[in-house]
Amino acid sequence: MSVRELQVVLEESCLVPFLEQHLRDSTIMDMMKRESMFQVMLTLIKEMASHEETLSLVGPLQFQKQSIYDLIAPMTQQAQLYSKAVAAKSSRNTPEAELAKLIVETHQVIKSAMLKSPDHKDDFTRQQGAPGETQKMSGVDDEWQKLAAEYVAVLEPLRLDEIGDDEFEGHHYPKPEENQSATKLHRVAGEVITMGTCLPVEFQGMSIYVRAHEERMDWMKVLIIGPEGTPYEDGCFEFHVVLPSNYPTACPSCNLETTGKGSFRFGPNLYACGKVCLSLLGTWRGSAGESWNHETSSLSQLFISIAAIVMTDDPYYNEPGCEREAGTSEGQARNQGYANIVRYGTVKYAMLDQILNPGKGFEEVIHQHFRLKKHKILQNLTKWADESRENKPPAQYTGHTQSHNATLAPKFAQGKYSEMVCHEIAQLTEALETLE
């Protein structure tokens, strides 16, 4: 059999699809759990890239959407961050650390081989520089498609970053000082680094950004941008997080910082003092399946739960017992009253104040978010202002809507909501118009 015939056999075999599938469907955390299998796979890929006869198998093949190189490339930065985090705190050379090292080496071998090969250099260079075919983004209205693509392109690289003491000044929790166990160290490093590619960044949806301390990944800040269609929409909500010494056996601690300096309650689960009431945090008595599980629960799950379950379009019904009022005219009116209060807080504290005084470490995220979504946000603010003037849907400020917001609810009940929210919207509009 000639070399060319062997190439054809390998190209048409199940080898490349097998490698593609496991690389595409696996995060760094998944790879660490199946370290032995991925050690073998990456060693094979590295060997294939080392020989001109098999180099084509790791580069772009005909009809291939993503080559093996394309799938390994984004893992490289994660592997480098993992190695840096673990090496700085542990002298042990673990299988997980060896795997991270192998990911980086494999990427370097493929890149070097392709640039040296006369048969692959042009393809590789063209592949790196080509923007690729623009695909329609799901869940995005046609009028926003182009802007949504730019939004994701600009903000996805900002999902995860490491920052220092200056940016952590004023953090709700003190800096952890205890030595981290190997179990905690590897788990935290794997989880945090995986978030760099797995957290949502959506033009019409929700977005989550994480900043970990450069020396202590178990000390972090999180920015959640409120989901579309809720009274939290497009607001920037900052949370401070610390992981206990026995993590992941014990759950994280999490505090909301966007509270108007402790004056505003953003919902039944988001107290003015910053407390976040959630089963995963052990601050609410949920069922066994909703509580923190050291094997299956994760930081990503926690952050997404806050955005999807706590920041809902029906905040009133998150109060225990109030869900029984759903579907009744009184319940709907109280829910709308609660939503109006949250809208006011979102405009005042999670939008205007964040533009004027962005959270440390999130300055670029906040600027780009409001710059790129300016026109869509203005469109939504006009809708909120119109609804406030018409009192549609009808709102009531009684029951828990009143007890949770004792200062604002009486004013809004007296007809002050439209005046007050429109005043904040006018100031926010001016601030948005200045963004370039």
Short mmCIF file of N, CA and C in Angstrom, two decimals, residues 60-232:
data_model
loop_
_atom_site.label_atom_id
_atom_site.label_comp_id
_atom_site.label_asym_id
_atom_site.label_seq_id
_atom_site.Cartn_x
_atom_site.Cartn_y
_atom_site.Cartn_z
N PRO A 60 -7.47 20.99 8.02
CA PRO A 60 -8.81 20.99 7.42
C PRO A 60 -8.94 19.97 6.30
N LEU A 61 -9.82 19.01 6.50
CA LEU A 61 -10.14 18.04 5.45
C LEU A 61 -11.35 18.54 4.67
N GLN A 62 -11.54 17.99 3.50
CA GLN A 62 -12.68 18.38 2.67
C GLN A 62 -13.98 18.08 3.41
N PHE A 63 -14.91 19.00 3.33
CA PHE A 63 -16.24 18.89 3.95
C PHE A 63 -16.19 18.94 5.49
N GLN A 64 -15.04 19.29 6.06
CA GLN A 64 -14.91 19.34 7.50
C GLN A 64 -15.20 20.75 8.00
N LYS A 65 -16.14 20.89 8.93
CA LYS A 65 -16.47 22.21 9.48
C LYS A 65 -15.38 22.70 10.42
N GLN A 66 -14.89 21.80 11.27
CA GLN A 66 -13.81 22.14 12.20
C GLN A 66 -12.78 21.03 12.19
N SER A 67 -11.54 21.40 11.96
CA SER A 67 -10.47 20.42 11.97
C SER A 67 -10.08 20.08 13.40
N ILE A 68 -9.27 19.05 13.56
CA ILE A 68 -8.76 18.69 14.88
C ILE A 68 -7.97 19.86 15.46
N TYR A 69 -7.20 20.52 14.62
CA TYR A 69 -6.46 21.70 15.09
C TYR A 69 -7.40 22.77 15.62
N ASP A 70 -8.49 23.03 14.88
CA ASP A 70 -9.46 24.03 15.31
C ASP A 70 -10.03 23.72 16.69
N LEU A 71 -10.22 22.43 16.97
CA LEU A 71 -10.82 22.03 18.23
C LEU A 71 -9.82 22.10 19.39
N ILE A 72 -8.56 21.85 19.09
CA ILE A 72 -7.53 21.89 20.14
C ILE A 72 -7.10 23.32 20.46
N ALA A 73 -7.10 24.19 19.45
CA ALA A 73 -6.59 25.56 19.63
C ALA A 73 -7.22 26.31 20.81
N PRO A 74 -8.57 26.35 20.93
CA PRO A 74 -9.14 27.10 22.05
C PRO A 74 -8.88 26.47 23.41
N MET A 75 -8.55 25.17 23.43
CA MET A 75 -8.24 24.51 24.70
C MET A 75 -6.86 24.91 25.22
N THR A 76 -6.02 25.40 24.33
CA THR A 76 -4.63 25.67 24.70
C THR A 76 -4.53 26.75 25.77
N GLN A 77 -5.28 27.84 25.60
CA GLN A 77 -5.23 28.91 26.59
C GLN A 77 -5.73 28.41 27.94
N GLN A 78 -6.79 27.59 27.91
CA GLN A 78 -7.31 27.02 29.16
C GLN A 78 -6.25 26.14 29.83
N ALA A 79 -5.58 25.33 29.02
CA ALA A 79 -4.56 24.44 29.57
C ALA A 79 -3.40 25.24 30.16
N GLN A 80 -3.02 26.33 29.49
CA GLN A 80 -1.94 27.17 30.01
C GLN A 80 -2.33 27.82 31.34
N LEU A 81 -3.56 28.29 31.41
CA LEU A 81 -4.03 28.89 32.66
C LEU A 81 -4.09 27.86 33.78
N TYR A 82 -4.53 26.66 33.42
CA TYR A 82 -4.60 25.58 34.41
C TYR A 82 -3.20 25.26 34.94
N SER A 83 -2.25 25.12 34.03
CA SER A 83 -0.87 24.80 34.44
C SER A 83 -0.30 25.89 35.32
N LYS A 84 -0.57 27.14 34.96
CA LYS A 84 -0.08 28.27 35.75
C LYS A 84 -0.67 28.26 37.15
N ALA A 85 -1.98 28.02 37.24
CA ALA A 85 -2.66 28.04 38.52
C ALA A 85 -2.18 26.92 39.43
N VAL A 86 -2.02 25.74 38.86
CA VAL A 86 -1.64 24.58 39.65
C VAL A 86 -0.16 24.60 40.00
N ALA A 87 0.66 24.97 39.05
CA ALA A 87 2.10 24.96 39.29
C ALA A 87 2.51 25.95 40.38
N ALA A 88 1.78 27.06 40.45
CA ALA A 88 2.11 28.08 41.45
C ALA A 88 1.79 27.64 42.87
N LYS A 89 0.90 26.66 43.01
CA LYS A 89 0.44 26.27 44.34
C LYS A 89 0.78 24.84 44.72
N SER A 90 1.24 24.05 43.76
CA SER A 90 1.48 22.64 44.06
C SER A 90 2.74 22.17 43.35
N SER A 91 3.58 21.46 44.07
CA SER A 91 4.81 20.94 43.48
C SER A 91 4.61 19.54 42.90
N ARG A 92 3.44 18.97 43.15
CA ARG A 92 3.15 17.63 42.65
C ARG A 92 2.90 17.64 41.15
N ASN A 93 3.49 16.67 40.46
CA ASN A 93 3.28 16.56 39.03
C ASN A 93 2.15 15.55 38.80
N THR A 94 0.92 16.02 38.75
CA THR A 94 -0.24 15.15 38.69
C THR A 94 -0.57 14.76 37.24
N PRO A 95 -1.37 13.70 37.05
CA PRO A 95 -1.81 13.34 35.70
C PRO A 95 -2.58 14.47 35.02
N GLU A 96 -3.36 15.23 35.80
CA GLU A 96 -4.11 16.36 35.23
C GLU A 96 -3.16 17.44 34.70
N ALA A 97 -2.10 17.71 35.47
CA ALA A 97 -1.12 18.70 35.02
C ALA A 97 -0.38 18.23 33.77
N GLU A 98 -0.10 16.93 33.72
CA GLU A 98 0.56 16.36 32.54
C GLU A 98 -0.34 16.47 31.31
N LEU A 99 -1.65 16.28 31.51
CA LEU A 99 -2.58 16.40 30.39
C LEU A 99 -2.62 17.83 29.88
N ALA A 100 -2.66 18.79 30.79
CA ALA A 100 -2.67 20.20 30.38
C ALA A 100 -1.41 20.52 29.57
N LYS A 101 -0.27 20.01 30.04
CA LYS A 101 0.99 20.22 29.33
C LYS A 101 0.95 19.60 27.94
N LEU A 102 0.34 18.42 27.82
CA LEU A 102 0.26 17.72 26.54
C LEU A 102 -0.64 18.47 25.56
N ILE A 103 -1.71 19.09 26.05
CA ILE A 103 -2.58 19.88 25.18
C ILE A 103 -1.79 21.00 24.53
N VAL A 104 -1.01 21.72 25.32
CA VAL A 104 -0.20 22.83 24.80
C VAL A 104 0.84 22.33 23.81
N GLU A 105 1.50 21.24 24.14
CA GLU A 105 2.53 20.69 23.25
C GLU A 105 1.93 20.25 21.92
N THR A 106 0.77 19.60 21.99
CA THR A 106 0.13 19.11 20.76
C THR A 106 -0.25 20.26 19.85
N HIS A 107 -0.80 21.32 20.42
CA HIS A 107 -1.14 22.50 19.64
C HIS A 107 0.10 23.10 18.97
N GLN A 108 1.19 23.20 19.71
CA GLN A 108 2.41 23.78 19.17
C GLN A 108 2.99 22.93 18.04
N VAL A 109 2.94 21.60 18.21
CA VAL A 109 3.47 20.69 17.19
C VAL A 109 2.67 20.82 15.89
N ILE A 110 1.33 20.86 16.00
CA ILE A 110 0.49 20.97 14.80
C ILE A 110 0.75 22.30 14.10
N LYS A 111 0.76 23.38 14.85
CA LYS A 111 0.96 24.71 14.27
C LYS A 111 2.31 24.80 13.58
N SER A 112 3.35 24.32 14.24
CA SER A 112 4.69 24.38 13.67
C SER A 112 4.79 23.54 12.41
N ALA A 113 4.21 22.35 12.45
CA ALA A 113 4.28 21.44 11.29
C ALA A 113 3.55 22.02 10.09
N MET A 114 2.41 22.63 10.31
CA MET A 114 1.63 23.19 9.20
C MET A 114 2.34 24.39 8.57
N LEU A 115 2.96 25.20 9.41
CA LEU A 115 3.67 26.36 8.87
C LEU A 115 4.91 25.96 8.09
N LYS A 116 5.51 24.82 8.44
CA LYS A 116 6.71 24.35 7.75
C LYS A 116 6.38 23.58 6.48
N SER A 117 5.19 22.99 6.42
CA SER A 117 4.83 22.13 5.29
C SER A 117 4.41 22.95 4.08
N PRO A 118 5.05 22.77 2.93
CA PRO A 118 4.65 23.51 1.73
C PRO A 118 3.25 23.15 1.27
N ASP A 119 2.78 21.94 1.62
CA ASP A 119 1.44 21.51 1.20
C ASP A 119 0.34 22.05 2.11
N HIS A 120 0.70 22.52 3.30
CA HIS A 120 -0.33 22.92 4.26
C HIS A 120 -0.21 24.37 4.72
N LYS A 121 0.92 25.01 4.44
CA LYS A 121 1.13 26.36 4.94
C LYS A 121 0.07 27.33 4.44
N ASP A 122 -0.23 27.29 3.15
CA ASP A 122 -1.20 28.23 2.59
C ASP A 122 -2.59 27.99 3.17
N ASP A 123 -2.96 26.70 3.28
CA ASP A 123 -4.26 26.38 3.85
C ASP A 123 -4.37 26.87 5.28
N PHE A 124 -3.29 26.66 6.03
CA PHE A 124 -3.29 27.05 7.45
C PHE A 124 -3.39 28.57 7.59
N THR A 125 -2.58 29.30 6.81
CA THR A 125 -2.58 30.75 6.88
C THR A 125 -3.93 31.32 6.48
N ARG A 126 -4.50 30.76 5.41
CA ARG A 126 -5.81 31.21 4.95
C ARG A 126 -6.89 30.92 6.00
N GLN A 127 -6.77 29.76 6.63
CA GLN A 127 -7.73 29.35 7.65
C GLN A 127 -7.68 30.28 8.86
N GLN A 128 -6.46 30.70 9.25
CA GLN A 128 -6.32 31.57 10.41
C GLN A 128 -6.85 32.97 10.14
N GLY A 129 -6.70 33.42 8.90
CA GLY A 129 -7.10 34.79 8.60
C GLY A 129 -8.51 34.94 8.09
N ALA A 130 -9.14 33.86 7.67
CA ALA A 130 -10.47 33.95 7.08
C ALA A 130 -11.53 34.15 8.14
N PRO A 131 -12.43 35.09 7.94
CA PRO A 131 -13.49 35.30 8.91
C PRO A 131 -14.52 34.20 8.91
N GLY A 132 -14.58 33.43 7.85
CA GLY A 132 -15.54 32.34 7.79
C GLY A 132 -16.91 32.83 7.37
N GLU A 133 -17.79 31.88 7.07
CA GLU A 133 -19.14 32.21 6.63
C GLU A 133 -19.97 32.68 7.82
N THR A 134 -20.63 33.80 7.66
CA THR A 134 -21.47 34.33 8.72
C THR A 134 -22.77 33.56 8.77
N GLN A 135 -23.04 32.95 9.91
CA GLN A 135 -24.26 32.18 10.07
C GLN A 135 -25.26 32.97 10.88
N LYS A 136 -26.53 32.75 10.59
CA LYS A 136 -27.58 33.43 11.32
C LYS A 136 -27.57 32.97 12.77
N MET A 137 -27.64 33.92 13.68
CA MET A 137 -27.60 33.60 15.08
C MET A 137 -29.00 33.25 15.57
N SER A 138 -29.12 32.09 16.20
CA SER A 138 -30.42 31.66 16.68
C SER A 138 -30.86 32.51 17.86
N GLY A 139 -32.17 32.71 17.96
CA GLY A 139 -32.72 33.48 19.07
C GLY A 139 -32.55 34.98 18.94
N VAL A 140 -32.11 35.45 17.77
CA VAL A 140 -31.89 36.89 17.56
C VAL A 140 -32.77 37.36 16.41
N ASP A 141 -33.52 38.44 16.64
CA ASP A 141 -34.37 39.00 15.60
C ASP A 141 -33.54 39.45 14.41
N ASP A 142 -34.13 39.37 13.22
CA ASP A 142 -33.40 39.69 11.99
C ASP A 142 -32.78 41.08 12.02
N GLU A 143 -33.48 42.05 12.59
CA GLU A 143 -32.97 43.43 12.58
C GLU A 143 -31.70 43.61 13.40
N TRP A 144 -31.41 42.65 14.31
CA TRP A 144 -30.25 42.77 15.18
C TRP A 144 -29.14 41.79 14.83
N GLN A 145 -29.27 41.03 13.75
CA GLN A 145 -28.31 39.98 13.44
C GLN A 145 -26.88 40.49 13.34
N LYS A 146 -26.65 41.54 12.59
CA LYS A 146 -25.29 42.04 12.38
C LYS A 146 -24.70 42.55 13.69
N LEU A 147 -25.49 43.30 14.45
CA LEU A 147 -25.01 43.84 15.72
C LEU A 147 -24.76 42.73 16.73
N ALA A 148 -25.62 41.71 16.69
CA ALA A 148 -25.45 40.57 17.62
C ALA A 148 -24.15 39.84 17.35
N ALA A 149 -23.81 39.68 16.07
CA ALA A 149 -22.56 39.00 15.72
C ALA A 149 -21.35 39.79 16.24
N GLU A 150 -21.41 41.12 16.11
CA GLU A 150 -20.32 41.97 16.62
C GLU A 150 -20.25 41.90 18.14
N TYR A 151 -21.42 41.90 18.77
CA TYR A 151 -21.49 41.86 20.24
C TYR A 151 -20.80 40.60 20.76
N VAL A 152 -21.13 39.47 20.18
CA VAL A 152 -20.54 38.20 20.62
C VAL A 152 -19.05 38.17 20.32
N ALA A 153 -18.65 38.65 19.15
CA ALA A 153 -17.23 38.66 18.77
C ALA A 153 -16.40 39.51 19.72
N VAL A 154 -16.95 40.64 20.16
CA VAL A 154 -16.21 41.55 21.03
C VAL A 154 -16.21 41.05 22.48
N LEU A 155 -17.34 40.53 22.95
CA LEU A 155 -17.48 40.23 24.37
C LEU A 155 -17.14 38.80 24.77
N GLU A 156 -17.20 37.85 23.85
CA GLU A 156 -16.83 36.48 24.22
C GLU A 156 -15.41 36.38 24.78
N PRO A 157 -14.43 37.06 24.17
CA PRO A 157 -13.07 36.97 24.73
C PRO A 157 -12.93 37.59 26.12
N LEU A 158 -13.94 38.32 26.58
CA LEU A 158 -13.88 38.99 27.88
C LEU A 158 -14.58 38.19 28.98
N ARG A 159 -15.02 36.97 28.64
CA ARG A 159 -15.77 36.16 29.61
C ARG A 159 -14.99 35.91 30.89
N LEU A 160 -13.71 35.63 30.75
CA LEU A 160 -12.89 35.25 31.91
C LEU A 160 -11.58 36.02 31.89
N ASP A 161 -11.17 36.46 33.07
CA ASP A 161 -9.87 37.13 33.18
C ASP A 161 -9.38 37.00 34.62
N GLU A 162 -8.07 37.20 34.78
CA GLU A 162 -7.47 37.24 36.10
C GLU A 162 -7.09 38.67 36.43
N ILE A 163 -7.41 39.12 37.62
CA ILE A 163 -7.10 40.48 38.03
C ILE A 163 -6.43 40.47 39.41
N GLY A 164 -5.88 41.62 39.81
CA GLY A 164 -5.08 41.67 41.03
C GLY A 164 -5.76 42.33 42.22
N ASP A 165 -4.95 42.64 43.21
CA ASP A 165 -5.46 43.18 44.47
C ASP A 165 -6.20 44.51 44.29
N ASP A 166 -5.72 45.36 43.40
CA ASP A 166 -6.35 46.67 43.22
C ASP A 166 -7.81 46.53 42.80
N GLU A 167 -8.07 45.60 41.88
CA GLU A 167 -9.44 45.40 41.40
C GLU A 167 -10.31 44.70 42.45
N PHE A 168 -9.67 44.03 43.41
CA PHE A 168 -10.43 43.33 44.45
C PHE A 168 -10.60 44.18 45.71
N GLU A 169 -10.13 45.41 45.67
CA GLU A 169 -10.32 46.29 46.81
C GLU A 169 -11.81 46.48 47.07
N GLY A 170 -12.23 46.31 48.31
CA GLY A 170 -13.64 46.46 48.65
C GLY A 170 -14.45 45.21 48.42
N HIS A 171 -13.79 44.08 48.14
CA HIS A 171 -14.51 42.82 47.94
C HIS A 171 -15.28 42.47 49.21
N HIS A 172 -16.45 41.91 49.05
CA HIS A 172 -17.31 41.60 50.19
C HIS A 172 -16.66 40.60 51.15
N TYR A 173 -15.87 39.68 50.59
CA TYR A 173 -15.24 38.64 51.40
C TYR A 173 -13.73 38.89 51.50
N PRO A 174 -13.13 38.61 52.66
CA PRO A 174 -11.67 38.76 52.77
C PRO A 174 -10.95 37.74 51.88
N LYS A 175 -9.73 38.10 51.51
CA LYS A 175 -8.94 37.21 50.66
C LYS A 175 -8.61 35.92 51.42
N PRO A 176 -8.87 34.75 50.83
CA PRO A 176 -8.55 33.49 51.50
C PRO A 176 -7.04 33.38 51.73
N GLU A 177 -6.68 32.90 52.88
CA GLU A 177 -5.26 32.80 53.22
C GLU A 177 -4.80 31.36 53.44
N GLU A 178 -5.76 30.44 53.68
CA GLU A 178 -5.36 29.08 54.01
C GLU A 178 -4.77 28.36 52.79
N ASN A 179 -3.92 27.39 53.05
CA ASN A 179 -3.39 26.56 51.97
C ASN A 179 -4.52 25.72 51.38
N GLN A 180 -4.52 25.63 50.05
CA GLN A 180 -5.57 24.87 49.39
C GLN A 180 -5.15 23.42 49.23
N SER A 181 -6.09 22.52 49.46
CA SER A 181 -5.82 21.11 49.25
C SER A 181 -5.68 20.85 47.76
N ALA A 182 -5.02 19.75 47.42
CA ALA A 182 -4.86 19.40 46.00
C ALA A 182 -6.22 19.20 45.34
N THR A 183 -7.16 18.61 46.09
CA THR A 183 -8.51 18.37 45.55
C THR A 183 -9.18 19.69 45.19
N LYS A 184 -9.12 20.65 46.10
CA LYS A 184 -9.74 21.95 45.84
C LYS A 184 -9.02 22.68 44.71
N LEU A 185 -7.72 22.66 44.74
CA LEU A 185 -6.92 23.39 43.75
C LEU A 185 -7.24 22.95 42.33
N HIS A 186 -7.24 21.63 42.11
CA HIS A 186 -7.49 21.12 40.75
C HIS A 186 -8.95 21.34 40.34
N ARG A 187 -9.86 21.19 41.27
CA ARG A 187 -11.28 21.39 40.96
C ARG A 187 -11.55 22.85 40.59
N VAL A 188 -11.05 23.77 41.39
CA VAL A 188 -11.28 25.20 41.13
C VAL A 188 -10.63 25.63 39.82
N ALA A 189 -9.39 25.23 39.62
CA ALA A 189 -8.69 25.60 38.38
C ALA A 189 -9.45 25.10 37.16
N GLY A 190 -9.89 23.84 37.22
CA GLY A 190 -10.63 23.27 36.09
C GLY A 190 -11.94 23.99 35.84
N GLU A 191 -12.68 24.28 36.91
CA GLU A 191 -13.98 24.94 36.77
C GLU A 191 -13.85 26.36 36.24
N VAL A 192 -12.95 27.12 36.84
CA VAL A 192 -12.82 28.52 36.44
C VAL A 192 -12.36 28.62 34.99
N ILE A 193 -11.39 27.83 34.62
CA ILE A 193 -10.86 27.91 33.25
C ILE A 193 -11.90 27.48 32.23
N THR A 194 -12.71 26.48 32.57
CA THR A 194 -13.76 26.03 31.66
C THR A 194 -14.77 27.14 31.40
N MET A 195 -14.99 28.00 32.38
CA MET A 195 -15.95 29.08 32.21
C MET A 195 -15.53 30.05 31.11
N GLY A 196 -14.26 30.05 30.77
CA GLY A 196 -13.79 30.94 29.71
C GLY A 196 -14.38 30.64 28.36
N THR A 197 -14.93 29.43 28.19
CA THR A 197 -15.56 29.08 26.90
C THR A 197 -17.01 28.65 27.05
N CYS A 198 -17.46 28.39 28.28
CA CYS A 198 -18.78 27.79 28.45
C CYS A 198 -19.87 28.75 28.92
N LEU A 199 -19.50 29.86 29.52
CA LEU A 199 -20.53 30.78 30.01
C LEU A 199 -21.24 31.48 28.86
N PRO A 200 -22.53 31.77 29.01
CA PRO A 200 -23.27 32.40 27.91
C PRO A 200 -22.88 33.85 27.69
N VAL A 201 -22.78 34.22 26.42
CA VAL A 201 -22.65 35.62 26.01
C VAL A 201 -23.67 35.80 24.89
N GLU A 202 -24.78 36.44 25.19
CA GLU A 202 -25.91 36.50 24.27
C GLU A 202 -26.40 37.93 24.08
N PHE A 203 -26.66 38.28 22.85
CA PHE A 203 -27.20 39.61 22.54
C PHE A 203 -28.64 39.71 23.00
N GLN A 204 -29.42 38.68 22.74
CA GLN A 204 -30.79 38.60 23.23
C GLN A 204 -30.88 37.37 24.14
N GLY A 205 -30.62 37.58 25.41
CA GLY A 205 -30.60 36.47 26.35
C GLY A 205 -29.95 36.93 27.64
N MET A 206 -28.93 36.20 28.08
CA MET A 206 -28.17 36.58 29.28
C MET A 206 -26.68 36.45 28.99
N SER A 207 -25.88 37.12 29.78
CA SER A 207 -24.43 37.02 29.64
C SER A 207 -23.81 36.99 31.04
N ILE A 208 -22.70 36.23 31.16
CA ILE A 208 -22.04 36.08 32.45
C ILE A 208 -20.53 36.21 32.27
N TYR A 209 -19.91 37.02 33.13
CA TYR A 209 -18.47 37.26 33.06
C TYR A 209 -17.85 37.02 34.44
N VAL A 210 -16.65 36.45 34.45
CA VAL A 210 -16.00 36.10 35.71
C VAL A 210 -14.60 36.72 35.77
N ARG A 211 -14.27 37.24 36.93
CA ARG A 211 -12.92 37.74 37.19
C ARG A 211 -12.39 37.03 38.44
N ALA A 212 -11.36 36.23 38.25
CA ALA A 212 -10.73 35.51 39.36
C ALA A 212 -9.45 36.24 39.78
N HIS A 213 -9.14 36.16 41.07
CA HIS A 213 -7.91 36.79 41.54
C HIS A 213 -6.71 36.03 40.99
N GLU A 214 -5.69 36.77 40.57
CA GLU A 214 -4.54 36.16 39.91
C GLU A 214 -3.76 35.21 40.80
N GLU A 215 -3.88 35.36 42.11
CA GLU A 215 -3.18 34.47 43.04
C GLU A 215 -4.10 33.45 43.70
N ARG A 216 -5.41 33.76 43.73
CA ARG A 216 -6.37 32.89 44.38
C ARG A 216 -7.60 32.76 43.50
N MET A 217 -7.67 31.67 42.74
CA MET A 217 -8.83 31.47 41.87
C MET A 217 -10.11 31.20 42.66
N ASP A 218 -9.98 30.92 43.96
CA ASP A 218 -11.17 30.67 44.78
C ASP A 218 -11.78 31.96 45.30
N TRP A 219 -11.29 33.09 44.85
CA TRP A 219 -11.77 34.42 45.22
C TRP A 219 -12.12 35.13 43.92
N MET A 220 -13.38 35.48 43.71
CA MET A 220 -13.75 35.99 42.39
C MET A 220 -14.90 37.01 42.44
N LYS A 221 -15.07 37.64 41.29
CA LYS A 221 -16.17 38.58 41.07
C LYS A 221 -16.89 38.12 39.81
N VAL A 222 -18.21 38.29 39.80
CA VAL A 222 -19.02 37.82 38.68
C VAL A 222 -19.96 38.95 38.25
N LEU A 223 -20.08 39.14 36.94
CA LEU A 223 -21.02 40.12 36.39
C LEU A 223 -22.07 39.37 35.58
N ILE A 224 -23.32 39.49 35.99
CA ILE A 224 -24.43 38.87 35.27
C ILE A 224 -25.24 39.97 34.60
N ILE A 225 -25.43 39.86 33.31
CA ILE A 225 -26.26 40.82 32.57
C ILE A 225 -27.66 40.23 32.46
N GLY A 226 -28.64 40.97 32.97
CA GLY A 226 -30.00 40.47 33.12
C GLY A 226 -30.61 39.95 31.83
N PRO A 227 -31.39 38.86 31.93
CA PRO A 227 -31.96 38.21 30.75
C PRO A 227 -33.01 39.06 30.04
N GLU A 228 -33.13 38.84 28.76
CA GLU A 228 -34.13 39.52 27.93
C GLU A 228 -35.53 39.16 28.41
N GLY A 229 -36.44 40.12 28.31
CA GLY A 229 -37.83 39.87 28.64
C GLY A 229 -38.15 39.91 30.12
N THR A 230 -37.19 40.33 30.94
CA THR A 230 -37.39 40.42 32.38
C THR A 230 -37.17 41.87 32.82
N PRO A 231 -37.59 42.22 34.04
CA PRO A 231 -37.31 43.59 34.52
C PRO A 231 -35.84 43.82 34.83
N TYR A 232 -35.04 42.77 34.71
CA TYR A 232 -33.59 42.89 34.92
C TYR A 232 -32.85 43.08 33.59
#
